[in-house]
PDB file of N, CA and C in Angstrom:
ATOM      1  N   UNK A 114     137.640 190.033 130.896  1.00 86.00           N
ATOM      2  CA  UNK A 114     137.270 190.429 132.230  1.00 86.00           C
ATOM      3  C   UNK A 114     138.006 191.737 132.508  1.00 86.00           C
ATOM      4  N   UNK A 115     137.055 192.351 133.228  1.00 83.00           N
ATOM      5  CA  UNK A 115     137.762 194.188 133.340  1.00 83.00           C
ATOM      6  C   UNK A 115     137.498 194.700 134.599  1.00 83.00           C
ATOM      7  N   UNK A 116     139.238 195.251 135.152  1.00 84.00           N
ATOM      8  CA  UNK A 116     138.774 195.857 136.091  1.00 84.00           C
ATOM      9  C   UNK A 116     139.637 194.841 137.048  1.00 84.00           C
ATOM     10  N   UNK A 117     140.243 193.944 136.805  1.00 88.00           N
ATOM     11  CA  UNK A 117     140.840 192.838 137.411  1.00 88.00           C
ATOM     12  C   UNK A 117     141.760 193.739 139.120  1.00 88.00           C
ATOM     13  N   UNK A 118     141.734 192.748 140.426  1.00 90.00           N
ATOM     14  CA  UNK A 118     142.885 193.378 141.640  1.00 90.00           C
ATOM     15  C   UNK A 118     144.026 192.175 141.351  1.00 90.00           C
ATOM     16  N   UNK A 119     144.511 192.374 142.392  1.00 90.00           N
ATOM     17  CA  UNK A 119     145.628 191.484 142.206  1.00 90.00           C
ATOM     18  C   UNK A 119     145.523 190.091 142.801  1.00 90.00           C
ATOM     19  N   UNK A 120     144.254 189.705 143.419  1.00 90.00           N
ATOM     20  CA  UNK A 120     143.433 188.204 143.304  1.00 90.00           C
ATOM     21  C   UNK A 120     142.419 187.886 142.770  1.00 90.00           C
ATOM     22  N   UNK A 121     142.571 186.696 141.748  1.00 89.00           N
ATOM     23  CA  UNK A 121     141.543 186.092 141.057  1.00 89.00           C
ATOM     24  C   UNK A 121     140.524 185.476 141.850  1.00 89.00           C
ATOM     25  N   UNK A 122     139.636 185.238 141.518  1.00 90.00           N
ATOM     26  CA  UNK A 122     138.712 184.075 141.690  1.00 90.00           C
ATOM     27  C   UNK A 122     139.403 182.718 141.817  1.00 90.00           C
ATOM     28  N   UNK A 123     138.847 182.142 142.440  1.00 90.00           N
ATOM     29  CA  UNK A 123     139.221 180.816 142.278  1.00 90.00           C
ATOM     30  C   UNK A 123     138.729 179.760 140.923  1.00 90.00           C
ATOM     31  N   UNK A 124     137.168 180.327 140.709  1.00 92.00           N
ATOM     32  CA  UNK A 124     136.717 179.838 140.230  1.00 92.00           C
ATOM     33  C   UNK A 124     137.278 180.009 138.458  1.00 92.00           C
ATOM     34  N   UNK A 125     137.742 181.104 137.997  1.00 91.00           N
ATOM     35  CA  UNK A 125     138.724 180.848 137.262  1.00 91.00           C
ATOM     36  C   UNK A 125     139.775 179.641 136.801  1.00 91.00           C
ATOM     37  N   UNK A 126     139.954 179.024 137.589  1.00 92.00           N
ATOM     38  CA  UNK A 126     141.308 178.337 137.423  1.00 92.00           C
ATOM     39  C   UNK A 126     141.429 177.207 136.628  1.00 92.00           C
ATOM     40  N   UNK A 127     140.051 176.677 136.716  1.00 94.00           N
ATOM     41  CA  UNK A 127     140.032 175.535 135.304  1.00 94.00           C
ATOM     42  C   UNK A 127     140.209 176.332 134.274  1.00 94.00           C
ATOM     43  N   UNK A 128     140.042 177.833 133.726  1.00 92.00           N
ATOM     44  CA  UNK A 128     139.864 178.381 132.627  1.00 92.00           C
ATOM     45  C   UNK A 128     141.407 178.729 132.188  1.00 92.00           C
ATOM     46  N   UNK A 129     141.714 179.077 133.320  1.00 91.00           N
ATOM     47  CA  UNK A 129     143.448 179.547 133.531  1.00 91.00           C
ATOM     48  C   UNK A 129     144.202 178.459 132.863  1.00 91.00           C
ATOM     49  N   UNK A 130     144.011 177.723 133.186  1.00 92.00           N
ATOM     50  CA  UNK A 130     144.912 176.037 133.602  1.00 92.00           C
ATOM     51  C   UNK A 130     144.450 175.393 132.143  1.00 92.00           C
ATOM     52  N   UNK A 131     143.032 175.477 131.605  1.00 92.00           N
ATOM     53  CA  UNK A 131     142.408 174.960 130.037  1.00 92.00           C
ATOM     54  C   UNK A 131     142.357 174.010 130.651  1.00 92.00           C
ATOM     55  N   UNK A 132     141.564 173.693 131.751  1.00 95.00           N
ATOM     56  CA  UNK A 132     141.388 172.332 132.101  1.00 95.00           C
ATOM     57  C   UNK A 132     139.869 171.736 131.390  1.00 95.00           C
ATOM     58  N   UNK A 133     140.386 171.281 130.196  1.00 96.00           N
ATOM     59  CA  UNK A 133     138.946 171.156 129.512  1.00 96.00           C
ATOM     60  C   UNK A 133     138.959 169.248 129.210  1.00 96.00           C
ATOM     61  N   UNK A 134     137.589 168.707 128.919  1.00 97.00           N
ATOM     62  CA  UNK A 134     137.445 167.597 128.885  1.00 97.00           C
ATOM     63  C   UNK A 134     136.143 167.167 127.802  1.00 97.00           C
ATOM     64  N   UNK A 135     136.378 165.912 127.551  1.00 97.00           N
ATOM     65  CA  UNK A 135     135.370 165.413 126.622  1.00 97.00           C
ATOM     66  C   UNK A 135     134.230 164.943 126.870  1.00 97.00           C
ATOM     67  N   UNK A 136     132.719 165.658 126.975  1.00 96.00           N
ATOM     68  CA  UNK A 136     131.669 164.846 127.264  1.00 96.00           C
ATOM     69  C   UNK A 136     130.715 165.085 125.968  1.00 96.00           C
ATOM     70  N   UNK A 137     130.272 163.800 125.847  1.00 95.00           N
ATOM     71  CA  UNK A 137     128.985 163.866 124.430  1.00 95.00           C
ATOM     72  C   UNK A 137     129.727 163.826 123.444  1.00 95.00           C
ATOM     73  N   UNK A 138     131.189 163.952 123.237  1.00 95.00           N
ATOM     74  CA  UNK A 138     131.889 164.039 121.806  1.00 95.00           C
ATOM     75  C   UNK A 138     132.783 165.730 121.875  1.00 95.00           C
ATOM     76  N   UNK A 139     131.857 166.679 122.738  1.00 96.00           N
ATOM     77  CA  UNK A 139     131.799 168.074 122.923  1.00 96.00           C
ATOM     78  C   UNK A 139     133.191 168.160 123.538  1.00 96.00           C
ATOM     79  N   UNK A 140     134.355 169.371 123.186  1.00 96.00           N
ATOM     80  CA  UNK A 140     135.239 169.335 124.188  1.00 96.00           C
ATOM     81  C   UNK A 140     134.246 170.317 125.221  1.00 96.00           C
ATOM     82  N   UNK A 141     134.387 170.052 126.184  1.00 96.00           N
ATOM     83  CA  UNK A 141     134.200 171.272 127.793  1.00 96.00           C
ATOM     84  C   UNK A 141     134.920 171.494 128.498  1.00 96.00           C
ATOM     85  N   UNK A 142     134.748 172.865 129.587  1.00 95.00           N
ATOM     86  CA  UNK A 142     135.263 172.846 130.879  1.00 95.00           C
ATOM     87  C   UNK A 142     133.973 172.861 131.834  1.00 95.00           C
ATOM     88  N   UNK A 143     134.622 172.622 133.251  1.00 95.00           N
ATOM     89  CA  UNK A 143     133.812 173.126 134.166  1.00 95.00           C
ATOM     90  C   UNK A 143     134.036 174.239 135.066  1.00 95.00           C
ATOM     91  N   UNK A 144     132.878 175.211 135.033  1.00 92.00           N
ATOM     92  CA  UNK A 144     132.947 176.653 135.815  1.00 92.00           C
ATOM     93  C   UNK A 144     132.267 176.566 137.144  1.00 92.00           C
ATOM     94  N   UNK A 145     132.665 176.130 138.409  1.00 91.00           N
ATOM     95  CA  UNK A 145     131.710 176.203 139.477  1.00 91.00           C
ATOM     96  C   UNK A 145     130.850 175.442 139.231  1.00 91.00           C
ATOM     97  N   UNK A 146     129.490 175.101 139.452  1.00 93.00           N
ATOM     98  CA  UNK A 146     128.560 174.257 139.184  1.00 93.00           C
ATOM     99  C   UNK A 146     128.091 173.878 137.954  1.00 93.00           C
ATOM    100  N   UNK A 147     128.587 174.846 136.529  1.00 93.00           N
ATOM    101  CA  UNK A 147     128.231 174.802 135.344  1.00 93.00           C
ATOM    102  C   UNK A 147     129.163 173.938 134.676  1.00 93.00           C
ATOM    103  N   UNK A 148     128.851 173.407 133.520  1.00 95.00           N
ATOM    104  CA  UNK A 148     129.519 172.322 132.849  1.00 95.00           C
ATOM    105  C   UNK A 148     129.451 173.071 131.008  1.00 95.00           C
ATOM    106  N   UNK A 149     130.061 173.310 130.632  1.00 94.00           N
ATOM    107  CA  UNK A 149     130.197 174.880 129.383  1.00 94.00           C
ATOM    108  C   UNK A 149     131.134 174.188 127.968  1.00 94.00           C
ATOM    109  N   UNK A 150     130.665 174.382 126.945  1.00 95.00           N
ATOM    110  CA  UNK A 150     131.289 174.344 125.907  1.00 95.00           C
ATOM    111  C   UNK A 150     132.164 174.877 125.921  1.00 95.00           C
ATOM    112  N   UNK A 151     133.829 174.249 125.300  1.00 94.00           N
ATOM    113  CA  UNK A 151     135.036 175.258 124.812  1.00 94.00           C
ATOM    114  C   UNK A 151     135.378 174.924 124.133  1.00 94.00           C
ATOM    115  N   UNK A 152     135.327 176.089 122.967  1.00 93.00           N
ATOM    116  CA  UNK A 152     136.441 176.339 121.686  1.00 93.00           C
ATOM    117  C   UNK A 152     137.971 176.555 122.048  1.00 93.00           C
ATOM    118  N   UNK A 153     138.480 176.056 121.513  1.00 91.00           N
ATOM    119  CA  UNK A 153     139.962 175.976 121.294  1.00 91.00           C
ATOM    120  C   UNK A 153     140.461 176.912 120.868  1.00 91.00           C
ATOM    121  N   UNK A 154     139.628 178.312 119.824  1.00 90.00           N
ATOM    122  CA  UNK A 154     139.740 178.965 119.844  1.00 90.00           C
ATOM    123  C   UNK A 154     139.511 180.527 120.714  1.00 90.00           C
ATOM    124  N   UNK A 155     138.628 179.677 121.646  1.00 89.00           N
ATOM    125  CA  UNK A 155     138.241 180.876 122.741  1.00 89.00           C
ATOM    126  C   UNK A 155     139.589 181.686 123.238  1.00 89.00           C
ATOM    127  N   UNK A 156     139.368 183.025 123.412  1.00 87.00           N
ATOM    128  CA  UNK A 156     140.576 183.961 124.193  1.00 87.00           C
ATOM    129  C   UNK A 156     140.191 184.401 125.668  1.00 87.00           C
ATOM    130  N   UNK A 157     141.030 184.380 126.195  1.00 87.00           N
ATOM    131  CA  UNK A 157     140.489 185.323 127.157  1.00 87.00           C
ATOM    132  C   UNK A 157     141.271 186.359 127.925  1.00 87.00           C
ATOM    133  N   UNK A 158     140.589 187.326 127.851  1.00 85.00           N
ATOM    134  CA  UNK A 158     141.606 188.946 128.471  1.00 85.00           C
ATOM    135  C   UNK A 158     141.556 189.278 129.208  1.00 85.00           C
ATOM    136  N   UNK A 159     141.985 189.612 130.448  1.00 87.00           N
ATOM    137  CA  UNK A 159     141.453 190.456 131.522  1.00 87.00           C
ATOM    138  C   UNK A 159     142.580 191.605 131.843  1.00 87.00           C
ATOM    139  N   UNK A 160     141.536 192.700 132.216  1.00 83.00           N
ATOM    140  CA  UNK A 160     142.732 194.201 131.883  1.00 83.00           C
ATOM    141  C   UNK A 160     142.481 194.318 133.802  1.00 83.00           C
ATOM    142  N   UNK A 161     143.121 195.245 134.238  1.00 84.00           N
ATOM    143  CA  UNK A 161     143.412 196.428 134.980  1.00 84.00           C
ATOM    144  C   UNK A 161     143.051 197.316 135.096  1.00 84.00           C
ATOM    145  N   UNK A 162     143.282 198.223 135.655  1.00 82.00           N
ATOM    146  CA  UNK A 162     143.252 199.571 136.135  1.00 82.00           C
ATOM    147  C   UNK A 162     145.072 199.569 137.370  1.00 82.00           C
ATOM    148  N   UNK A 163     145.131 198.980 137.236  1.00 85.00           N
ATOM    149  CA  UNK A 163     146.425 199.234 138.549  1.00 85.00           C
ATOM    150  C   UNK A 163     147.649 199.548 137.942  1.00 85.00           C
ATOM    151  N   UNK A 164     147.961 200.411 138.049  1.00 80.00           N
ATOM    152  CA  UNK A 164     149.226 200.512 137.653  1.00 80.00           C
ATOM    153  C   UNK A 164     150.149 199.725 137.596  1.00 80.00           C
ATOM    154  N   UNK A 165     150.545 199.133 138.687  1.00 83.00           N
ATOM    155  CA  UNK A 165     151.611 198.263 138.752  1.00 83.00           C
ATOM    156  C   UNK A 165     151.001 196.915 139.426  1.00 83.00           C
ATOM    157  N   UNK A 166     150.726 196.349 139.068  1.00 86.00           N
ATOM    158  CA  UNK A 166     149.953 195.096 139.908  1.00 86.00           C
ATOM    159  C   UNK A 166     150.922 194.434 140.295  1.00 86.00           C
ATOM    160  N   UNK A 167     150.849 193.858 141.425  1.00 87.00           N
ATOM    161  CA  UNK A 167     152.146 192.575 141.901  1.00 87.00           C
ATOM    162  C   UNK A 167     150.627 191.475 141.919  1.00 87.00           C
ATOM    163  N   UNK A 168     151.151 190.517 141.156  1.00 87.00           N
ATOM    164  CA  UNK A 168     150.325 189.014 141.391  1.00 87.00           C
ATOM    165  C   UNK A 168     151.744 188.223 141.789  1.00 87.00           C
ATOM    166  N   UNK A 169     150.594 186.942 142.313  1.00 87.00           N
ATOM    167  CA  UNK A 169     151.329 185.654 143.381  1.00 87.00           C
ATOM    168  C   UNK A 169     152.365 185.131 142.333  1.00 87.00           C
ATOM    169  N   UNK A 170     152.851 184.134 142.293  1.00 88.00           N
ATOM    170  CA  UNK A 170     153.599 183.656 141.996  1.00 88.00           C
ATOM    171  C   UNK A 170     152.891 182.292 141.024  1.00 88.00           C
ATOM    172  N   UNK A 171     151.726 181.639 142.059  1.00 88.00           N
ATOM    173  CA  UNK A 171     150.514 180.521 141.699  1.00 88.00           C
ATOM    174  C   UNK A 171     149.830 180.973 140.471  1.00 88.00           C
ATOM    175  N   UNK A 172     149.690 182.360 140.451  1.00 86.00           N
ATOM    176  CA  UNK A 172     149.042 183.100 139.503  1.00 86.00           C
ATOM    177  C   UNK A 172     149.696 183.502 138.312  1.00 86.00           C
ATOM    178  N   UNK A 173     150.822 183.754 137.993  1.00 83.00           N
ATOM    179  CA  UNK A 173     152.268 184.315 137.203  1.00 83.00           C
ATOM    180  C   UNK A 173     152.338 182.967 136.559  1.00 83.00           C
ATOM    181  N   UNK A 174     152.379 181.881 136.979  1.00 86.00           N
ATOM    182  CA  UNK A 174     152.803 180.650 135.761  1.00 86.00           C
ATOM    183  C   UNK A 174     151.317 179.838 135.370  1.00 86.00           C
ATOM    184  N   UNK A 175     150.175 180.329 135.682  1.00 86.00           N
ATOM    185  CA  UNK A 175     148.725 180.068 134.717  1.00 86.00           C
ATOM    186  C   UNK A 175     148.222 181.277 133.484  1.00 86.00           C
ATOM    187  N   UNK A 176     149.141 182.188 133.129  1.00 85.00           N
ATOM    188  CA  UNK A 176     148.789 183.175 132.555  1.00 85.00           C
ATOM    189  C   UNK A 176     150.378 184.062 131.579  1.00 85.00           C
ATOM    190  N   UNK A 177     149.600 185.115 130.480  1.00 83.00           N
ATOM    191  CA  UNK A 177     150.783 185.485 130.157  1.00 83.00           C
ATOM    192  C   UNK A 177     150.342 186.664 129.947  1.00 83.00           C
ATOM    193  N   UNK A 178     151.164 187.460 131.013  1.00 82.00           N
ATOM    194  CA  UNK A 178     151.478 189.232 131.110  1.00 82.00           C
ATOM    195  C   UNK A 178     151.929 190.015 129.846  1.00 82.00           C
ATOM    196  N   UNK A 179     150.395 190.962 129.538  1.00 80.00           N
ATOM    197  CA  UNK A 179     151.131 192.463 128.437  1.00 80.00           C
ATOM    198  C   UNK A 179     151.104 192.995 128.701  1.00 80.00           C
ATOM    199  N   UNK A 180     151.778 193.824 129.129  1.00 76.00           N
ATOM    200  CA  UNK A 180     152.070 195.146 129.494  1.00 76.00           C
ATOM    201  C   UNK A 180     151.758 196.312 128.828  1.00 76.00           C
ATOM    202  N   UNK A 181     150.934 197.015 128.732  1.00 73.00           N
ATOM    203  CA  UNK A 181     150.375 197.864 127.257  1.00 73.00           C
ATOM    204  C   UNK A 181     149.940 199.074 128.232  1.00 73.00           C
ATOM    205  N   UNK A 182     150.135 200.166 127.666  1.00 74.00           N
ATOM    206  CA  UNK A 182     149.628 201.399 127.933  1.00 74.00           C
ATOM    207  C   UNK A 182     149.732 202.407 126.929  1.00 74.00           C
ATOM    208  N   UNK A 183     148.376 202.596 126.320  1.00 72.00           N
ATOM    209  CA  UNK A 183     148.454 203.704 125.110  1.00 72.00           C
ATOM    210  C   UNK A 183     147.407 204.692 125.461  1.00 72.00           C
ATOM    211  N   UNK A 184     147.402 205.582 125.106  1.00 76.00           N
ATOM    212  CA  UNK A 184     146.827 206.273 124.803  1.00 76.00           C
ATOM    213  C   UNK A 184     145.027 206.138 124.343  1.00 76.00           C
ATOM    214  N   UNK A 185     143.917 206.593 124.556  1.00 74.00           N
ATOM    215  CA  UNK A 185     142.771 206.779 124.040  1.00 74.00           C
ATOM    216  C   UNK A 185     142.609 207.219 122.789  1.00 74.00           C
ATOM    217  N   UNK A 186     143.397 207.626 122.129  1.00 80.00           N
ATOM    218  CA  UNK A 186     143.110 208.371 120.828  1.00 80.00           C
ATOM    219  C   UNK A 186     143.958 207.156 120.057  1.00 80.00           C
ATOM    220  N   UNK A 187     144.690 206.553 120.547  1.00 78.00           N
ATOM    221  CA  UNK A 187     145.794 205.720 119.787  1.00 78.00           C
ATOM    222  C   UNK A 187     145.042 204.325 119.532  1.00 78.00           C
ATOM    223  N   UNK A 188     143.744 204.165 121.170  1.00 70.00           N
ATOM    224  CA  UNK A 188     143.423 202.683 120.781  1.00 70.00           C
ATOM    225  C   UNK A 188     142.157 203.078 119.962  1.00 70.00           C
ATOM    226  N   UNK A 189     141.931 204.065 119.530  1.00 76.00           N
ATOM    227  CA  UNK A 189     140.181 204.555 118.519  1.00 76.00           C
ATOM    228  C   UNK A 189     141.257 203.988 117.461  1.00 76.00           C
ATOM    229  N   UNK A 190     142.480 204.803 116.815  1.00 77.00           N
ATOM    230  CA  UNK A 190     142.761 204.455 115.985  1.00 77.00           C
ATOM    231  C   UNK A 190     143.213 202.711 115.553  1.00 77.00           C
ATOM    232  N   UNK A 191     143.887 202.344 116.519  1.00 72.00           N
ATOM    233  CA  UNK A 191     143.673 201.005 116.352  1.00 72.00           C
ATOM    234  C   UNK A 191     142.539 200.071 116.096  1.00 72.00           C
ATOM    235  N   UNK A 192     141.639 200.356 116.655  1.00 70.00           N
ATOM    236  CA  UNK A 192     140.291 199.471 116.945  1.00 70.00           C
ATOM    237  C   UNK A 192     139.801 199.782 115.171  1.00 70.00           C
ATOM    238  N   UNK A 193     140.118 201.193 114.714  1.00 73.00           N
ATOM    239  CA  UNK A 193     139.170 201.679 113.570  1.00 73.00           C
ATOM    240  C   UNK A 193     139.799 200.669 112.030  1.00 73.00           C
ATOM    241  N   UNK A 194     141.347 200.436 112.567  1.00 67.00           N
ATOM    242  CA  UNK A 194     141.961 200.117 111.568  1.00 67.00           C
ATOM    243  C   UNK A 194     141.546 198.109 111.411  1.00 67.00           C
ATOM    244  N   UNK A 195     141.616 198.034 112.702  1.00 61.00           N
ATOM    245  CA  UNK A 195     141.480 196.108 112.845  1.00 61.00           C
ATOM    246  C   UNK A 195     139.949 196.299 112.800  1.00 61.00           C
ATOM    247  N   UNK A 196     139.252 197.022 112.763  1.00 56.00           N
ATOM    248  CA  UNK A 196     137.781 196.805 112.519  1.00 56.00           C
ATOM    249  C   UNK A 196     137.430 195.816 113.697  1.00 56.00           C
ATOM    250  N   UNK A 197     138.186 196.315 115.166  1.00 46.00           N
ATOM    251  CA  UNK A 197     137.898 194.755 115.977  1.00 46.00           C
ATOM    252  C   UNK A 197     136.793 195.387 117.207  1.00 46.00           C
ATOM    253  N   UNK A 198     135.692 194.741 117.307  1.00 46.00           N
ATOM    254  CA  UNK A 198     134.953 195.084 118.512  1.00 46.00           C
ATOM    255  C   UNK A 198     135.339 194.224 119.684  1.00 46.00           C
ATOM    256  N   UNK A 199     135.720 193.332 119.404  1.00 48.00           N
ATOM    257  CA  UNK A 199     135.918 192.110 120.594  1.00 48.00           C
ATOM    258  C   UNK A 199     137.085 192.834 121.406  1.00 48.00           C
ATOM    259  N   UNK A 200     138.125 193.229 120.950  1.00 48.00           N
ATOM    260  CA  UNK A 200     139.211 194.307 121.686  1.00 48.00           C
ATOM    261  C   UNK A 200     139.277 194.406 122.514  1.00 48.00           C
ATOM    262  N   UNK A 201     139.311 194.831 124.405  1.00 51.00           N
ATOM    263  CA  UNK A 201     139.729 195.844 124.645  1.00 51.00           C
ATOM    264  C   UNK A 201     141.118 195.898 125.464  1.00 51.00           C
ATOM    265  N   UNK A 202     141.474 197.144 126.166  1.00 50.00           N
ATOM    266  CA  UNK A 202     142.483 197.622 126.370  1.00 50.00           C
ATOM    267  C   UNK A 202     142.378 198.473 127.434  1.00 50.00           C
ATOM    268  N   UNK A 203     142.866 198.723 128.528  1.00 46.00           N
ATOM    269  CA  UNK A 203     142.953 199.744 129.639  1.00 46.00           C
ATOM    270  C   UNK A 203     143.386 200.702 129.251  1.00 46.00           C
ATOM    271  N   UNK A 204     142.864 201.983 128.578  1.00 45.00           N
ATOM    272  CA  UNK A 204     143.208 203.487 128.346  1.00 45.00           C
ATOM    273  C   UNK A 204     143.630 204.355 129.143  1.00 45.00           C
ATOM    274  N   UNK A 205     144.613 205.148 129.272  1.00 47.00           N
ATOM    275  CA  UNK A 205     144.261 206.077 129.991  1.00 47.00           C
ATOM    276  C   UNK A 205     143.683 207.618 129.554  1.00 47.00           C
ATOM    277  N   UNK A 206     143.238 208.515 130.452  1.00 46.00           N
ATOM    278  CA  UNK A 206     142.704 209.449 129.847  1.00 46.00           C
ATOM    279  C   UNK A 206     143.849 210.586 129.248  1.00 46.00           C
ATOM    280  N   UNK A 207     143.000 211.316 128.226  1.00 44.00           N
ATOM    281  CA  UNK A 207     144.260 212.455 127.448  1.00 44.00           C
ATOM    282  C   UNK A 207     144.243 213.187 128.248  1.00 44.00           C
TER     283      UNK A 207
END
């Protein structure tokens, strides 16, 4: 997710939390009215634009903060080397 302020959705929070459960054999979560397959391996990222974000406190112990700021030319080279499309990263401009 991109582009994140310094309040989530609510509807997030089963995803936050991995509040996932067993129906049909299937592990799931539930998103708002939807009922969704989850891998155990699923990730999930959400970047910024804010410089300095202050989040709540409620929010700070469902999640874990990176702090990253590189360069545009630095994350081409990265991305080129991990061959990774799934990636991304909040750039700033050169």
């Amino acid at each position: 997710m991109e582009d994140i302020g310094e309040e989530l959705d609510p509807i997030l929070e089963p995803l936050l939390l991995k509040q996932t459960f067993k129906q049909g054999g299937a592990l799931c979560i539930r998103l708002g009215d939807s009922t969704l397959e989850y891998s155990v391996d699923f990730k999930f990222y959400m970047t910024t634009k804010l410089r300095n974000p202050h989040y709540l406190p409620e929010t700070s112990v469902k999640v874990s903060f990176a702090y990253l700021i590189i360069s545009k030319k630095c994350w081409q080279k990265i991305s080129a080397h991990n061959n990774s499309t799934n990636a991304r990263l909040y750039t700033l401009p050169e």
